[in-house]
């Protein structure tokens, strides 16, 4: 008959439902293999909620089993191996407690280790860590090298039972559990076998390994490391070559030519810059001026710089910044130099062969110039005579009467001496059909008689009125402005526009060159402000109605003229030779030849049409 042993009275726990202390009891039944285990079970009723507790808890540290007999087993015959470094408490202070042994729970045989994860095939009956420290066994997970075992034994400090060698007080009691000792001699079949290491053919590595005697090589072979280093070196050399090539290409594109005239009628000094400035702004500082040949200048010293867009020399000071582009040129001269030798030749941009697919802007410019040349060749006097025979439209016989001659309709203008009440418009006839006159406006102002200017010279841009048989001629009057009108005033960014009035001064023939050039500069500056365009700036500066075609045409005339012509026109000042009409005679517009050829062709066509109409009218009258 099996006799159950009661558990110690201090083994208890607290119910999580009713918060009562519940004692552990031994399980007597062995249905699920739980015989001998400690179980705390609470089946009380909660006095507040009247709910029955169903609390159960197994004790994990004391897997008790009922012993087969009351006799304790004899001590093992194998001597216990005690580490000499471990201090042992005297036997007087040690109380021997006999545990209740059970066959289902096996713990590690190492002193102080409570691990129960013991492999069945482990020959040392220890956990993995302590088995490897002892040298390993035949279990697959417990096989370890001798080096690793030595390292573990060297790095792991020995476990001690107590920090003191002996205590006189009976309160300091250490419970020593009887543990079967490790035999001094181990079966050779249980020892881990270390395979012999074959000698390596590779030369010994100079690198330091973390392990004393590594089992596997921790570095690549030298053939791979040397190849990798060679590839990295070649890549770095290629990168340096590409970087140098890009820097040189950028310097070539950002080349600036500086032309400096120091004396009259002497060739300029040409200096080329590729670095020393931040693109695209070129600063005329002390280093640039001294390299160009000018003497060291004081901080507020002034010199002249040429502006190709306007064709004039402007006065600047030291530290002036110029915005440049690729292969641009900067022209500088001293203030006492009056005649710059070969300025025109140096200011002309050299033409070079280009590729249309790579330079669309120059391709379009070349296409426009080629079309103008072809048109000018077709409109030349030698070829225009054979092309002035216009085609006449066919007309039916019943459309017009034979006695009616085609007449032109003309726009009648009210004479200056006509009063407001006598305002009438004569009816006009076209192709024999009479039309009713238009009704006059309800309110009309008396028109002032126009006083024509004494100057009869007109711009080349003024196209002669065409005498077409169908369209009426357009009467063009010169634009005039009153000299007594107040001039325009600029206050910061605000332009005050004076009223536009009539005058005997005509644009642009009655203006001087320096006035028009100053107007171009002022219009270009003011038109950049928000709210002011070219039209407002033109009317504010010249006090004249804005004419878009004439403004752009005369500005293009000034831009395309040579620097010598610009300088001479500006030097003339307020003299007859300094008038804009004199400048127009010496410097035609860029497309003046083409416009003149077109006017000649239109005039010839009108003459042929008039002669044909006259002949047909005479035949019909006969």
XYZ file of C-alpha atoms in Angstrom:
622
model
C 0.000 0.000 0.000
C 1.285 3.412 -1.004
C 1.522 5.986 1.738
C 1.362 9.724 0.811
C 3.528 12.263 2.595
C 2.024 15.597 3.523
C 3.609 18.684 1.977
C 5.357 21.271 4.105
C 2.922 23.637 5.842
C 4.583 26.755 4.455
C 3.611 25.898 0.879
C 0.496 27.934 0.144
C -0.885 30.457 -2.318
C -3.677 33.029 -2.578
C -6.895 32.486 -4.505
C -7.315 35.037 -7.256
C -11.125 35.095 -6.800
C -11.787 35.310 -3.076
C -8.287 36.324 -1.962
C -8.019 33.499 0.566
C -4.939 31.496 1.469
C -5.058 27.998 -0.008
C -2.711 25.191 1.066
C -1.073 22.844 -1.422
C -2.053 19.170 -1.242
C -0.567 16.065 -2.763
C -2.448 14.425 -5.586
C -3.170 10.787 -4.807
C -4.630 9.664 -8.137
C -2.417 8.854 -11.054
C -4.883 9.168 -13.913
C -2.945 11.788 -15.871
C 0.436 11.095 -14.364
C 0.016 13.781 -11.697
C 0.390 11.562 -8.673
C 2.657 13.149 -6.131
C 2.356 16.706 -7.492
C 1.245 19.602 -5.307
C -2.111 21.172 -6.173
C -3.797 24.197 -4.559
C -7.566 24.150 -5.094
C -10.167 26.641 -3.782
C -13.881 25.743 -3.923
C -15.199 28.335 -1.449
C -18.074 30.714 -2.084
C -17.661 34.482 -2.279
C -19.817 36.057 0.492
C -20.473 39.189 -1.553
C -21.220 37.802 -5.012
C -22.183 34.250 -3.908
C -20.031 32.924 -6.718
C -18.132 29.663 -6.202
C -14.402 29.826 -6.747
C -12.840 27.496 -9.248
C -9.193 28.232 -8.563
C -6.545 25.582 -9.234
C -2.772 25.991 -9.231
C 0.044 23.444 -9.627
C 3.277 23.931 -7.755
C 6.145 23.768 -10.244
C 9.140 23.664 -7.883
C 8.144 20.598 -5.866
C 7.094 17.689 -8.040
C 6.397 15.382 -5.101
C 5.709 11.710 -5.558
C 4.748 9.192 -2.952
C 7.846 7.168 -1.979
C 7.741 3.402 -2.325
C 9.092 2.946 1.202
C 9.923 4.971 4.231
C 13.565 3.975 4.110
C 15.859 6.629 2.728
C 18.336 5.578 0.068
C 21.930 5.133 1.025
C 24.457 7.745 -0.035
C 25.957 7.157 -3.442
C 29.197 5.283 -3.669
C 30.597 7.743 -6.226
C 32.532 10.467 -4.433
C 31.314 14.016 -4.872
C 33.704 16.258 -6.697
C 33.959 19.608 -4.992
C 35.628 22.551 -6.624
C 38.573 23.633 -4.433
C 37.653 27.271 -5.012
C 34.227 26.819 -3.485
C 34.012 27.589 0.207
C 32.182 24.929 2.219
C 30.238 25.696 5.371
C 31.162 23.527 8.374
C 28.997 20.510 9.046
C 27.802 22.001 12.324
C 25.933 24.720 10.496
C 24.536 22.491 7.730
C 21.215 20.753 8.010
C 20.732 17.713 5.804
C 17.280 17.585 4.236
C 16.233 14.460 2.423
C 14.225 15.291 -0.702
C 11.345 13.293 -2.023
C 12.642 11.690 -5.181
C 10.451 11.057 -8.180
C 11.283 9.225 -11.372
C 9.462 11.716 -13.727
C 11.497 14.876 -12.998
C 15.234 14.874 -13.688
C 17.267 18.019 -13.091
C 20.826 18.915 -13.965
C 23.392 17.204 -11.760
C 25.495 20.393 -11.548
C 25.382 21.993 -8.113
C 23.069 25.018 -8.088
C 21.485 24.376 -11.510
C 17.709 23.853 -11.505
C 17.308 23.219 -15.214
C 15.108 20.213 -16.035
C 15.736 20.307 -19.765
C 17.926 17.235 -19.940
C 18.288 15.257 -23.127
C 17.648 11.550 -22.814
C 20.763 10.714 -24.837
C 23.024 12.988 -22.755
C 25.675 10.824 -21.115
C 26.457 13.415 -18.433
C 22.827 13.950 -17.338
C 23.346 17.724 -17.497
C 21.896 20.659 -19.306
C 23.473 21.781 -22.533
C 25.561 24.576 -21.006
C 27.115 22.439 -18.282
C 27.569 19.485 -20.607
C 29.543 21.644 -23.038
C 31.606 23.000 -20.157
C 32.433 19.463 -19.115
C 33.542 18.506 -22.635
C 30.302 17.485 -24.355
C 28.900 14.109 -25.172
C 27.532 12.103 -28.096
C 24.282 14.091 -28.246
C 24.123 16.171 -31.462
C 23.465 19.401 -29.602
C 26.134 18.717 -26.986
C 29.061 18.251 -29.337
C 31.643 20.979 -28.933
C 35.295 21.576 -29.738
C 38.004 21.400 -27.146
C 38.958 25.028 -27.776
C 35.459 26.265 -27.093
C 35.293 24.144 -23.963
C 38.558 25.606 -22.725
C 37.342 29.098 -23.458
C 34.090 28.515 -21.588
C 35.959 27.122 -18.594
C 38.356 30.050 -18.669
C 35.742 32.782 -18.992
C 33.042 31.350 -16.722
C 33.689 32.098 -13.051
C 33.233 29.190 -10.639
C 30.015 29.044 -8.723
C 30.250 29.519 -4.969
C 27.917 28.372 -2.310
C 28.691 31.136 0.130
C 30.792 34.243 0.267
C 32.247 33.285 3.666
C 34.174 30.232 4.820
C 32.209 29.727 7.988
C 29.552 31.354 10.120
C 29.157 30.860 13.844
C 25.559 31.977 13.901
C 23.080 29.067 13.554
C 20.721 31.355 11.590
C 22.946 31.211 8.508
C 22.097 27.723 7.352
C 22.819 26.439 3.842
C 20.738 23.536 2.624
C 22.919 21.145 0.625
C 20.959 18.835 -1.628
C 22.574 15.458 -2.241
C 23.573 15.341 -5.896
C 25.196 12.377 -7.552
C 28.771 13.262 -8.426
C 30.472 13.129 -11.802
C 32.749 10.111 -12.177
C 36.415 10.844 -12.472
C 36.797 8.652 -15.494
C 34.454 9.185 -18.450
C 33.622 6.584 -20.991
C 35.645 7.259 -24.176
C 32.520 6.762 -26.290
C 30.904 9.755 -24.575
C 33.760 12.133 -25.298
C 33.484 14.551 -28.270
C 35.771 13.723 -31.126
C 37.566 16.663 -32.745
C 38.506 16.050 -36.391
C 42.156 16.718 -37.190
C 42.762 19.996 -39.028
C 44.362 19.657 -42.440
C 47.316 21.967 -43.113
C 46.264 25.004 -45.166
C 48.079 25.646 -48.422
C 47.369 29.381 -48.304
C 49.965 31.643 -46.677
C 49.200 32.689 -43.127
C 47.057 35.798 -42.908
C 48.468 38.857 -41.234
C 45.081 39.926 -39.881
C 44.278 39.290 -36.242
C 41.406 36.915 -35.572
C 39.157 37.201 -32.545
C 39.504 33.515 -31.771
C 42.778 31.899 -30.689
C 42.489 28.914 -32.981
C 39.615 29.484 -35.422
C 37.938 26.434 -36.830
C 36.849 28.239 -40.036
C 38.633 30.926 -42.058
C 37.258 34.362 -41.175
C 38.704 36.230 -44.162
C 38.637 35.861 -47.950
C 41.588 34.580 -49.851
C 44.221 37.047 -50.935
C 43.442 36.533 -54.622
C 39.968 37.998 -54.110
C 41.058 40.864 -51.877
C 43.835 41.888 -54.265
C 41.435 41.844 -57.237
C 38.935 43.953 -55.309
C 41.618 46.488 -54.395
C 42.732 46.681 -58.041
C 39.185 47.319 -59.255
C 38.640 50.018 -56.652
C 41.894 51.731 -57.616
C 40.978 51.669 -61.327
C 37.517 53.072 -60.529
C 39.005 55.928 -58.528
C 41.437 56.782 -61.331
C 38.584 56.821 -63.877
C 36.520 59.050 -61.600
C 39.393 61.518 -61.271
C 39.861 61.604 -65.057
C 36.140 62.217 -65.639
C 36.086 64.959 -63.024
C 39.090 66.686 -64.607
C 37.514 66.399 -68.063
C 34.260 67.968 -66.873
C 36.136 70.805 -65.159
C 38.123 71.537 -68.306
C 34.971 71.421 -70.445
C 33.258 73.870 -68.116
C 36.246 76.212 -68.234
C 36.223 76.094 -72.034
C 32.545 77.046 -72.167
C 32.937 79.777 -69.542
C 35.764 81.609 -71.293
C 35.626 85.424 -71.110
C 37.613 87.709 -73.431
C 38.466 91.138 -72.013
C 39.513 93.869 -74.484
C 41.200 96.913 -72.931
C 42.145 100.112 -74.816
C 44.806 102.138 -73.026
C 45.779 104.610 -75.795
C 44.212 106.151 -78.882
C 44.695 104.397 -82.237
C 46.416 101.436 -80.566
C 45.420 97.803 -80.672
C 43.650 96.658 -77.484
C 45.117 94.342 -74.902
C 43.220 91.050 -74.920
C 43.068 88.992 -71.721
C 41.316 85.631 -71.467
C 39.694 84.449 -68.217
C 38.502 80.935 -67.454
C 38.303 80.955 -63.660
C 38.405 83.369 -60.764
C 34.720 84.350 -61.024
C 31.314 82.839 -60.334
C 29.383 82.069 -63.487
C 27.526 83.931 -65.008
C 28.658 87.141 -63.250
C 32.032 88.659 -64.112
C 33.356 91.211 -61.616
C 35.763 93.942 -62.724
C 37.807 94.054 -59.522
C 41.438 94.971 -58.779
C 42.881 91.646 -59.952
C 41.119 91.841 -63.333
C 42.054 95.487 -63.918
C 45.699 94.967 -62.965
C 45.976 91.887 -65.178
C 44.494 93.818 -68.098
C 47.253 96.438 -67.884
C 45.511 99.309 -66.152
C 47.354 100.940 -63.285
C 46.063 100.257 -59.762
C 42.956 102.382 -59.458
C 41.572 104.047 -56.349
C 38.305 102.668 -54.971
C 36.120 105.352 -56.606
C 37.987 105.605 -59.913
C 35.852 105.352 -63.037
C 36.411 103.841 -66.474
C 34.277 103.074 -69.537
C 32.641 99.815 -70.565
C 31.004 99.172 -73.923
C 27.388 97.989 -74.160
C 26.909 96.201 -77.515
C 23.111 96.133 -77.207
C 22.930 99.940 -77.226
C 26.224 100.661 -78.971
C 27.422 103.213 -76.410
C 30.143 103.522 -73.764
C 28.954 103.793 -70.179
C 30.878 104.985 -67.129
C 31.328 102.417 -64.356
C 33.414 102.170 -61.209
C 35.644 99.505 -59.726
C 33.741 96.359 -58.745
C 31.227 96.577 -61.592
C 29.443 93.250 -62.288
C 28.706 92.126 -65.847
C 26.353 89.274 -66.703
C 28.025 87.174 -69.387
C 27.228 84.103 -71.455
C 29.304 81.496 -73.246
C 32.241 82.959 -75.216
C 31.150 86.514 -74.455
C 33.382 89.573 -74.753
C 33.847 92.551 -72.450
C 35.189 95.854 -73.841
C 36.837 98.312 -71.440
C 38.725 101.542 -72.078
C 40.218 104.327 -70.084
C 38.260 107.549 -69.798
C 40.908 109.532 -71.723
C 40.769 107.226 -74.781
C 38.592 108.628 -77.587
C 39.371 106.397 -80.596
C 39.306 102.632 -80.054
C 41.069 100.890 -82.890
C 39.251 97.973 -84.561
C 36.304 98.149 -82.177
C 33.880 97.201 -84.939
C 35.850 94.142 -85.986
C 36.187 92.906 -82.422
C 32.523 93.468 -81.561
C 31.246 91.384 -84.485
C 30.354 87.888 -83.362
C 32.238 85.344 -85.489
C 30.074 82.982 -87.467
C 30.850 79.308 -87.168
C 29.318 76.184 -88.539
C 26.552 74.805 -86.395
C 24.308 71.793 -86.297
C 20.612 72.376 -86.594
C 19.662 69.538 -84.308
C 21.865 70.899 -81.516
C 21.244 74.660 -81.894
C 17.603 75.388 -82.671
C 17.925 79.151 -82.148
C 20.636 79.599 -84.755
C 18.807 77.272 -87.105
C 15.698 79.470 -86.974
C 17.784 82.604 -87.494
C 19.470 81.066 -90.517
C 16.080 79.981 -91.924
C 14.631 83.495 -91.608
C 17.660 85.057 -93.269
C 17.534 82.551 -96.104
C 13.834 83.204 -96.695
C 14.442 86.961 -96.784
C 17.254 86.520 -99.293
C 15.076 84.348 -101.532
C 12.224 86.829 -101.303
C 14.549 89.717 -102.099
C 15.909 87.817 -105.111
C 12.388 87.131 -106.361
C 11.345 90.766 -105.864
C 14.333 92.206 -107.705
C 13.535 94.535 -110.674
C 14.787 91.970 -113.210
C 12.334 89.296 -112.096
C 9.411 91.402 -110.894
C 8.604 92.759 -114.381
C 7.582 89.316 -115.584
C 5.349 88.699 -112.606
C 3.272 91.859 -112.402
C 0.466 90.630 -114.682
C -2.381 89.995 -112.269
C -5.208 87.637 -113.005
C -8.539 89.305 -113.697
C -11.681 87.875 -112.235
C -14.273 86.664 -114.710
C -17.570 88.541 -114.594
C -20.916 87.885 -116.138
C -22.360 90.081 -118.847
C -25.557 90.762 -116.932
C -23.706 91.769 -113.745
C -22.789 95.314 -114.784
C -24.205 97.694 -117.341
C -21.890 98.406 -120.326
C -22.251 102.126 -119.778
C -21.329 102.024 -116.085
C -17.661 102.325 -115.298
C -16.186 100.882 -112.134
C -15.400 103.724 -109.787
C -13.514 103.773 -106.551
C -15.190 104.650 -103.319
C -13.371 107.212 -101.238
C -13.736 108.123 -97.627
C -14.845 111.743 -97.309
C -13.458 113.767 -94.433
C -15.213 116.754 -92.986
C -13.554 120.033 -93.867
C -12.202 122.157 -91.039
C -14.470 125.122 -91.766
C -17.692 123.110 -91.593
C -19.830 123.958 -88.615
C -21.231 121.426 -86.217
C -24.762 121.755 -87.478
C -23.779 121.422 -91.142
C -22.048 118.101 -90.671
C -22.915 115.946 -93.717
C -21.414 112.935 -95.386
C -21.734 112.537 -99.160
C -22.947 109.208 -100.427
C -20.547 107.193 -102.474
C -21.128 104.672 -105.228
C -19.393 101.421 -105.921
C -19.958 99.321 -109.013
C -22.989 101.387 -109.888
C -24.794 100.793 -106.606
C -25.729 103.778 -104.464
C -25.420 103.506 -100.711
C -27.090 105.616 -98.067
C -24.807 107.817 -95.973
C -24.066 106.914 -92.394
C -25.781 108.930 -89.693
C -23.523 111.480 -87.997
C -22.830 111.065 -84.271
C -25.126 112.805 -81.790
C -22.277 114.820 -80.277
C -19.207 115.862 -82.181
C -16.378 118.200 -81.348
C -14.977 120.748 -83.691
C -11.816 119.510 -85.269
C -8.837 121.754 -85.066
C -7.030 122.441 -88.319
C -3.868 120.402 -88.601
C -0.661 122.326 -89.053
C 1.733 120.116 -90.982
C 5.353 120.023 -90.004
C 7.873 121.850 -92.117
C 9.873 118.638 -92.248
C 8.784 116.608 -95.279
C 11.196 113.709 -94.650
C 9.512 110.457 -93.673
C 10.796 107.204 -92.289
C 11.518 104.314 -94.558
C 9.037 102.293 -92.553
C 6.142 104.462 -93.749
C 4.538 102.516 -96.554
C 2.924 104.476 -99.327
C -0.846 104.390 -99.536
C -1.974 101.770 -101.998
C -4.445 102.690 -104.756
C -6.215 99.383 -105.021
C -9.319 99.286 -107.246
C -11.429 97.790 -104.449
C -9.972 98.999 -101.136
C -9.974 102.752 -100.453
C -6.721 104.585 -99.842
C -5.723 105.316 -96.271
C -4.763 108.875 -95.459
C -1.864 109.010 -93.029
C -1.021 112.060 -91.022
C 2.172 112.618 -89.023
C 1.934 112.186 -85.280
C 2.493 115.473 -83.489
C 2.896 116.514 -79.883
C 2.670 119.846 -78.093
C 6.017 121.168 -76.912
C 4.297 123.067 -74.129
C 3.031 119.866 -72.492
C 4.664 119.098 -69.145
C 7.377 116.438 -69.292
C 7.005 113.054 -67.623
C 8.243 112.633 -64.069
C 9.618 109.473 -62.479
C 9.177 108.996 -58.757
C 10.844 105.783 -57.794
C 8.953 103.021 -59.559
C 5.909 105.170 -60.413
C 5.649 106.940 -63.746
C 3.396 109.976 -63.988
C 2.068 110.196 -67.545
C 1.316 113.711 -68.839
C -1.577 114.318 -71.211
C -0.871 113.765 -74.903
C -1.412 116.842 -77.066
C -0.733 117.916 -80.636
C 2.523 119.571 -81.640
C 4.658 120.305 -84.619
C 7.292 117.785 -83.476
C 7.075 114.466 -85.321
C 8.334 111.088 -84.195
C 11.106 110.180 -84.834
C 12.509 112.529 -87.492
C 12.380 115.684 -85.344
C 14.207 114.100 -82.382
C 17.940 113.933 -81.839
C 19.802 110.663 -81.620
C 20.827 111.071 -77.981
C 17.195 111.785 -77.020
C 15.916 108.634 -78.709
C 18.733 106.473 -77.306
C 18.058 107.828 -73.836
C 14.407 107.017 -74.357
C 15.283 103.452 -75.352
C 17.284 103.000 -72.148
C 14.591 104.561 -69.967
C 11.815 102.505 -71.563
C 13.806 99.318 -71.094
C 14.376 100.153 -67.434
C 10.837 101.276 -66.584
C 9.113 98.468 -68.494
C 10.610 95.944 -66.054
C 8.516 97.336 -63.209
C 5.238 95.703 -62.378
C 2.284 97.430 -64.004
C 4.266 99.292 -66.698
C 4.788 97.937 -70.180
C 6.574 99.412 -73.195
C 3.500 101.317 -74.349
C 3.036 103.169 -71.065
C 6.747 103.889 -70.776
C 6.909 105.223 -74.361
C 3.927 107.540 -73.934
C 5.264 108.757 -70.580
C 8.726 109.542 -71.960
C 7.988 110.998 -75.420
C 4.419 112.269 -74.760
C 3.365 110.704 -78.052
C 0.906 107.987 -79.009
C 2.595 104.618 -79.045
C 3.207 103.029 -82.452
C 4.403 99.499 -82.029
C 5.757 98.965 -85.552
C 7.781 102.175 -85.712
C 9.182 101.773 -82.196
C 10.525 98.266 -82.758
C 11.746 99.145 -86.246
C 13.800 102.126 -85.098
C 15.139 100.251 -82.105
C 16.257 97.424 -84.405
C 17.850 100.045 -86.700
C 19.871 101.395 -83.774
C 20.839 97.939 -82.521
C 21.997 96.652 -85.912
C 24.088 99.706 -86.786
C 27.864 99.698 -86.406
C 29.593 101.037 -83.278
C 31.328 103.757 -85.311
C 28.007 105.044 -86.655
C 26.544 105.055 -83.148
C 29.505 106.902 -81.699
C 29.482 109.556 -84.449
C 25.720 110.103 -84.134
C 25.970 110.525 -80.368
C 28.969 112.816 -80.694
C 27.019 115.108 -83.069
C 24.747 116.148 -80.204
C 22.000 118.714 -80.834
C 23.138 119.574 -84.353
C 21.458 118.941 -87.722
C 23.758 115.975 -88.277
C 22.664 114.608 -84.903
C 19.000 114.339 -85.903
C 17.496 110.908 -86.193
C 16.566 111.473 -89.836
C 20.253 111.929 -90.689
C 21.029 108.723 -88.856
C 18.279 106.950 -90.820
C 19.822 107.997 -94.145
C 23.215 106.528 -93.283
C 21.873 103.443 -91.492
C 18.938 101.704 -93.174
C 16.626 99.378 -91.320
C 17.502 95.664 -91.210
C 14.682 94.739 -93.625
C 14.522 97.984 -95.575
C 15.548 96.372 -98.883
C 12.841 93.728 -98.619
C 10.160 96.283 -97.762
C 11.218 98.530 -100.622
C 11.037 95.603 -103.041
C 7.561 94.750 -101.807
C 6.408 98.333 -102.276
C 7.768 98.352 -105.817
C 5.920 95.150 -106.671
C 2.643 96.399 -105.173
C 3.005 99.682 -107.023
C 3.609 97.864 -110.314
C 0.562 95.659 -109.715
C -1.600 98.715 -109.046
C -0.370 100.390 -112.221
C -1.147 97.323 -114.341
C -4.600 97.030 -112.779
C -5.336 100.710 -113.430
C -4.227 100.424 -117.060
C -6.391 97.334 -117.599
C -9.412 99.078 -116.118
C -8.805 102.100 -118.334
C -8.595 99.976 -121.473
C -11.731 98.033 -120.628
C -13.618 101.258 -119.925
C -12.648 102.729 -123.279
C -13.731 99.589 -125.124
C -17.093 99.579 -123.383
C -17.680 103.255 -124.172
C -16.884 102.693 -127.847
